[in-house]
Coordinates of C-alpha atoms and ligand atoms in Angstrom, one line a residue:
M75 CA 0.0 0.0 0.0
S76 CA 1.4 3.4 -0.8
M77 CA 0.7 6.4 1.2
T78 CA 0.4 9.9 0.0
A79 CA 2.0 12.5 2.2
A80 CA 2.1 16.3 2.2
P81 CA 5.6 17.7 1.5
H82 CA 7.8 17.1 4.6
E83 CA 5.4 14.6 6.1
P84 CA 7.2 11.4 6.7
V85 CA 6.5 8.3 4.7
L86 CA 7.2 5.7 7.4
R87 CA 8.7 2.4 6.7
E88 CA 6.4 -0.5 6.1
V89 CA 7.5 -3.1 8.6
P90 CA 6.6 -6.7 9.1
M91 CA 4.3 -7.6 12.1
H92 CA 3.1 -10.6 14.0
L93 CA 5.4 -13.1 12.3
L94 CA 5.3 -15.1 15.5
R95 CA 2.0 -15.1 17.5
P96 CA 2.1 -15.4 21.3
A97 CA 0.1 -18.6 21.1
E98 CA 2.8 -20.2 18.9
P99 CA 6.0 -18.4 20.0
G100 CA 9.5 -19.0 18.8
V101 CA 12.5 -19.7 21.0
G102 CA 15.2 -17.0 21.5
V103 CA 18.4 -17.5 23.4
V104 CA 20.0 -15.0 25.7
V105 CA 23.5 -14.2 24.5
R106 CA 24.3 -11.2 26.6
N107 CA 22.9 -9.5 29.7
D108 CA 24.7 -6.4 31.0
R109 CA 23.8 -3.5 33.2
C110 CA 23.3 -0.3 31.2
T111 CA 22.9 2.4 33.8
A112 CA 25.7 5.0 34.0
G113 CA 26.7 4.5 37.6
P114 CA 27.3 1.3 39.6
K115 CA 24.9 2.6 42.3
A116 CA 22.0 3.7 40.1
A117 CA 18.6 3.9 41.8
G118 CA 17.0 1.7 39.2
F119 CA 18.1 -1.6 37.8
V120 CA 18.2 -1.6 34.0
R121 CA 19.8 -4.2 31.8
H122 CA 20.7 -4.5 28.2
L123 CA 19.6 -7.9 27.0
E124 CA 20.6 -9.5 23.7
I125 CA 18.5 -12.3 22.3
D126 CA 19.5 -14.6 19.5
V127 CA 16.5 -15.2 17.3
S128 CA 18.3 -17.0 14.5
G129 CA 16.2 -19.7 12.8
T130 CA 12.9 -18.0 13.9
P131 CA 10.8 -15.9 11.6
L132 CA 12.0 -12.8 13.6
E133 CA 15.5 -13.1 12.0
R134 CA 16.2 -9.9 9.9
Q135 CA 12.6 -8.8 10.4
C136 CA 12.7 -6.4 13.3
F137 CA 13.1 -2.6 13.2
P138 CA 13.9 -0.1 15.9
G139 CA 10.7 1.3 17.4
Q140 CA 9.1 -2.1 17.2
S141 CA 8.8 -4.4 20.1
I142 CA 9.0 -8.1 20.6
G143 CA 6.9 -10.2 23.0
V144 CA 8.2 -12.4 25.8
I145 CA 5.9 -15.1 27.2
P146 CA 7.1 -16.2 30.7
E147 CA 6.9 -19.9 31.4
G148 CA 4.4 -21.0 34.1
V149 CA 1.2 -19.6 35.4
D150 CA 0.2 -16.4 37.2
D151 CA -1.2 -16.1 40.8
K152 CA -4.7 -17.1 39.4
G153 CA -3.3 -20.2 37.8
R154 CA -3.6 -18.9 34.2
P155 CA -0.7 -19.1 31.7
H156 CA 1.3 -15.9 31.7
K157 CA 0.4 -13.3 29.1
V158 CA 2.8 -11.9 26.6
R159 CA 4.7 -8.8 27.6
L160 CA 6.1 -6.4 25.0
Y161 CA 9.6 -5.1 25.1
S162 CA 10.8 -2.3 22.9
L163 CA 13.8 -3.2 20.8
C164 CA 17.0 -1.1 21.1
S165 CA 18.8 -2.5 18.1
P166 CA 19.1 -1.2 14.6
A167 CA 17.4 -3.4 11.9
S168 CA 20.7 -5.2 11.3
G169 CA 20.6 -6.3 14.9
E170 CA 23.5 -6.3 17.4
D171 CA 25.5 -8.7 15.2
G172 CA 25.0 -6.8 11.9
Q173 CA 23.1 -9.8 10.5
G174 CA 19.7 -9.5 12.1
K175 CA 20.1 -12.6 14.2
V176 CA 20.6 -10.9 17.5
Y177 CA 18.2 -8.2 18.8
A178 CA 18.4 -6.4 22.1
T179 CA 16.0 -4.7 24.5
T180 CA 16.4 -2.5 27.5
V181 CA 14.7 -3.9 30.6
K182 CA 14.0 -2.2 33.9
R183 CA 13.3 -4.4 36.9
T184 CA 9.8 -3.7 38.1
I185 CA 10.2 -3.6 41.9
D186 CA 7.4 -2.1 44.1
E187 CA 5.7 -2.3 47.4
H188 CA 2.0 -3.2 47.3
W189 CA 0.3 -0.1 48.6
E190 CA -2.3 -1.9 50.7
T191 CA -0.5 -5.1 51.9
H192 CA 3.0 -3.5 51.8
R193 CA 4.2 -6.8 50.4
L194 CA 7.1 -6.7 47.9
F195 CA 5.8 -6.8 44.3
L196 CA 8.2 -8.1 41.6
G197 CA 7.2 -7.8 37.9
V198 CA 7.2 -11.3 36.5
A199 CA 8.6 -10.8 33.0
S200 CA 11.0 -7.9 33.7
N201 CA 12.7 -9.8 36.5
L202 CA 12.7 -13.0 34.5
L203 CA 14.6 -11.1 31.8
C204 CA 16.9 -9.3 34.1
D205 CA 17.7 -12.6 36.0
S206 CA 18.3 -14.5 32.8
Q207 CA 21.8 -15.9 32.1
V208 CA 23.6 -16.4 28.8
G209 CA 22.2 -19.6 27.3
D210 CA 18.7 -19.3 28.8
R211 CA 15.9 -19.9 26.4
L212 CA 12.9 -17.4 26.1
R213 CA 9.6 -17.8 24.3
V214 CA 9.4 -14.8 21.9
S215 CA 6.8 -13.4 19.6
G216 CA 6.4 -10.3 17.3
P217 CA 7.5 -8.0 15.9
N218 CA 4.8 -5.6 17.1
G219 CA 4.1 -2.0 16.2
K220 CA 4.3 0.0 12.9
R221 CA 3.8 3.6 13.9
F222 CA 6.9 4.4 15.8
V223 CA 9.5 3.7 13.1
L224 CA 11.9 5.7 11.0
P225 CA 10.8 7.1 7.6
Q226 CA 11.6 5.2 4.5
D227 CA 14.1 7.8 3.4
L228 CA 16.3 8.3 6.4
H229 CA 18.0 11.3 4.8
A230 CA 14.9 13.3 4.0
H231 CA 14.5 14.5 7.6
D232 CA 16.1 15.8 10.8
Y233 CA 15.1 14.2 14.1
T234 CA 14.3 15.5 17.6
F235 CA 14.0 12.6 20.0
F236 CA 12.6 12.9 23.5
A237 CA 13.1 9.9 25.9
T238 CA 12.5 9.2 29.6
G239 CA 14.0 6.2 31.3
T240 CA 13.9 3.0 29.2
G241 CA 12.1 5.1 26.5
I242 CA 15.7 5.5 25.2
A243 CA 15.6 2.0 23.7
P244 CA 14.2 2.7 20.2
F245 CA 16.4 5.8 19.9
R246 CA 19.6 3.8 20.5
G247 CA 18.7 1.6 17.6
M248 CA 17.5 4.5 15.4
L249 CA 20.7 6.4 16.0
M250 CA 22.9 3.4 15.2
E251 CA 21.0 2.9 12.0
L252 CA 21.1 6.6 11.0
F253 CA 24.8 6.9 11.5
A254 CA 25.6 3.5 9.9
A255 CA 23.7 4.8 6.8
G256 CA 25.9 7.9 6.7
F257 CA 23.2 10.3 7.9
K258 CA 24.5 13.9 7.7
G259 CA 21.5 15.8 8.9
R260 CA 20.7 17.0 12.5
V261 CA 19.6 14.7 15.3
T262 CA 18.9 15.9 18.8
L263 CA 18.3 13.4 21.7
I264 CA 16.9 14.8 24.9
M265 CA 17.1 12.2 27.6
G266 CA 15.4 12.4 31.0
S267 CA 16.5 10.5 34.1
P268 CA 16.0 10.9 37.9
Y269 CA 19.7 10.9 38.6
A270 CA 22.8 11.1 36.4
T271 CA 23.7 7.6 37.6
D272 CA 20.5 6.3 35.9
L273 CA 21.3 7.6 32.4
L274 CA 21.2 4.7 30.0
Y275 CA 23.8 3.9 27.3
H276 CA 25.5 7.2 28.4
D277 CA 29.0 6.2 27.2
T278 CA 27.7 5.1 23.8
L279 CA 25.7 8.3 23.3
T280 CA 28.6 10.5 24.5
T281 CA 30.9 8.8 22.0
M282 CA 28.3 9.2 19.2
Q283 CA 28.1 12.9 20.0
R284 CA 31.9 13.2 19.7
E285 CA 32.0 11.4 16.4
Q286 CA 28.9 12.7 14.7
P287 CA 28.9 16.5 14.1
G288 CA 25.1 16.6 13.5
F289 CA 24.2 14.9 16.8
A290 CA 23.4 16.6 20.0
Y291 CA 22.8 14.6 23.2
L292 CA 21.2 16.6 26.0
T293 CA 20.2 15.2 29.4
A294 CA 17.5 16.4 31.8
I295 CA 18.1 15.2 35.4
S296 CA 14.9 15.5 37.5
R297 CA 16.1 14.9 41.1
E298 CA 19.5 16.5 41.4
P299 CA 19.1 20.2 42.2
G300 CA 22.9 20.8 41.7
G301 CA 23.0 20.5 37.9
P302 CA 23.7 23.4 35.5
H303 CA 19.9 24.1 35.2
G304 CA 18.7 22.6 38.5
R305 CA 16.0 19.9 38.4
Q306 CA 14.7 19.4 34.9
Y307 CA 12.3 17.4 32.8
V308 CA 13.0 16.8 29.1
Q309 CA 10.5 19.5 28.0
D310 CA 12.4 22.1 30.2
R311 CA 15.3 21.8 27.8
L312 CA 13.2 23.4 25.2
R313 CA 13.3 26.5 27.2
T314 CA 16.8 26.4 28.6
D315 CA 18.3 25.5 25.2
R316 CA 15.9 27.5 23.1
D317 CA 18.5 29.1 20.9
R318 CA 20.2 25.8 20.1
L319 CA 17.0 23.9 19.4
L320 CA 14.9 26.5 17.6
P321 CA 16.6 26.3 14.2
Q322 CA 16.0 22.5 14.0
L323 CA 12.5 22.6 15.3
T324 CA 11.5 25.3 12.8
S325 CA 13.0 23.4 9.9
E326 CA 10.6 21.8 7.6
R327 CA 12.7 18.6 7.6
N328 CA 12.3 18.0 11.3
L329 CA 10.3 15.1 12.9
I330 CA 9.6 14.7 16.6
Y331 CA 9.7 11.3 18.3
I332 CA 8.6 10.9 22.0
C333 CA 9.1 7.7 24.0
G334 CA 8.7 7.1 27.7
L335 CA 6.4 7.9 30.6
A336 CA 2.8 8.8 29.8
G337 CA 2.5 12.5 30.6
M338 CA 5.7 13.6 29.0
E339 CA 4.0 14.3 25.7
L340 CA 1.7 16.8 27.3
G341 CA 4.7 18.7 28.8
I342 CA 6.5 18.7 25.5
F343 CA 3.4 19.9 23.6
K344 CA 3.0 22.8 26.0
E345 CA 6.6 23.9 25.7
L346 CA 6.5 23.6 21.9
A347 CA 3.3 25.7 21.9
L348 CA 5.0 28.4 24.0
L349 CA 8.2 28.3 22.1
L350 CA 7.4 28.0 18.4
P351 CA 6.0 30.6 16.1
P352 CA 2.5 29.6 14.9
D353 CA 3.5 28.4 11.4
S354 CA 6.2 26.1 12.9
L355 CA 3.9 24.9 15.7
E356 CA 1.3 23.9 13.0
Q357 CA 3.8 21.4 11.6
Y358 CA 3.6 19.4 14.8
I359 CA 0.3 20.4 16.6
K360 CA -3.0 21.6 15.3
A361 CA -4.8 23.3 18.2
D362 CA -8.1 25.1 18.4
A363 CA -7.8 28.9 18.9
E364 CA -9.5 28.5 22.3
A365 CA -6.9 25.9 23.3
L366 CA -4.0 28.1 22.0
A367 CA -5.3 30.9 24.2
H368 CA -4.9 28.7 27.3
I369 CA -1.7 26.7 26.8
D370 CA -1.0 26.5 30.5
S371 CA -4.2 24.7 31.2
W372 CA -3.8 21.9 28.6
E373 CA -4.5 18.5 30.0
R374 CA -3.7 15.0 28.7
R375 CA -7.3 14.3 27.8
M376 CA -7.2 17.1 25.2
I377 CA -4.6 15.3 23.1
H378 CA -6.1 14.1 19.9
K379 CA -9.1 16.4 20.5
E380 CA -8.4 20.1 21.1
V381 CA -4.7 19.5 20.7
R382 CA -3.9 17.2 17.8
P383 CA -0.4 16.0 17.0
T384 CA 0.3 15.9 13.2
R385 CA 2.0 13.0 11.3
R386 CA 5.3 14.6 12.0
V387 CA 5.0 13.6 15.7
M388 CA 5.5 10.0 16.6
M389 CA 4.6 8.9 20.2
E390 CA 5.1 5.8 22.2
V391 CA 4.2 6.5 25.9
Y392 CA 3.3 4.1 28.6
A393 CA 2.2 4.2 32.3
Ligands
A2P424 P1 10.7 12.2 38.4 O1 10.4 10.7 38.6 O2 11.9 12.6 39.2 O3 9.5 13.0 38.6 P2 12.8 6.5 35.1 O4 11.9 5.8 34.2 O5 14.2 6.0 35.0 O6 12.3 6.6 36.5 O7 13.0 8.0 34.5 C1 11.8 8.7 34.1 C2 12.2 10.2 34.2 O8 11.1 11.0 33.6 C3 12.4 10.7 35.6 O9 13.4 11.7 35.5 C4 11.1 11.3 35.9 O10 11.1 12.3 36.9 C5 10.7 11.9 34.6 N1 9.3 12.3 34.4 C6 8.3 11.9 35.2 N2 7.1 12.4 34.8 C7 7.4 13.2 33.7 C8 6.6 14.0 32.9 N3 5.3 14.1 33.0 N4 7.2 14.7 31.9 C9 8.6 14.5 31.7 N5 9.4 13.8 32.5 C10 8.8 13.1 33.5

């Protein structure tokens, strides 16, 4: 199917989906499981997990921005078989091995206290993945998702990426893919973490920034008051780094990708609405005049109604 797009609207890649259904999963083998937080004493536990899918229909068929399913063995506390859980891929299409046989994901351990019983709650799948050892077999499905992917013509656009926490995953794969393709445009990644120790793939991204003149990597640390700008969310960078970001955001080439905690998209839309001249804002957000007169009171429920992102904004947010 071919899509018609207005000039500068992206024509996204057409990607394969559901080659393996959760009811008939394939078998992937863990080939690497490393910590990927920046500091040894990070507040959260996040791991970079590589899975060999060779010989399954997933081989060579996964793209950054898509996810794969993992179906834990065994039954839940009600005695039912575990459901599939989706994990966003952090690899380029060529995989970690360059041949599309090994794909990686970025997993945060879900650790919580039940608010009523104050018992420890451990997420089944995230802890299964984080505990896994090289050689362990996993039941996998997918790939899933077709909206949060790069455009067919990588070189036709510039990219502004916003991530919080493990929302960095697709951007790692996309950046690797862009630079492997010799991308010479502009890419800005704004990454939000509670503490500097919790930044993910920080060394990789810092090296990329050194080597790629068109790439800017900006961090927003939310719980350390001592940083250069104090406590920040990703959207606050739009204000503090206005002069640096404005030329790219107002360019007709630019696309915006947002991945991470639900709620971040609202903050980003508000800051864009405050920052951008009306004709640039229209490239990303169509808003009623009434809404534009009260940007400070925008709420999440208005998104897709009074405040409508255009096809130049890709979003993948989760609770
Ligand atoms: P905080 O939790 O300090 O309020 P992680 O997933 O590793 O916890 O990181 C998520 C990051 O996103 C944290 O820095 C968190 O800040 C921040 N965050 C939480 N809510 C929002 C929001 N609505 N908009 C932007 N960033 C947010």
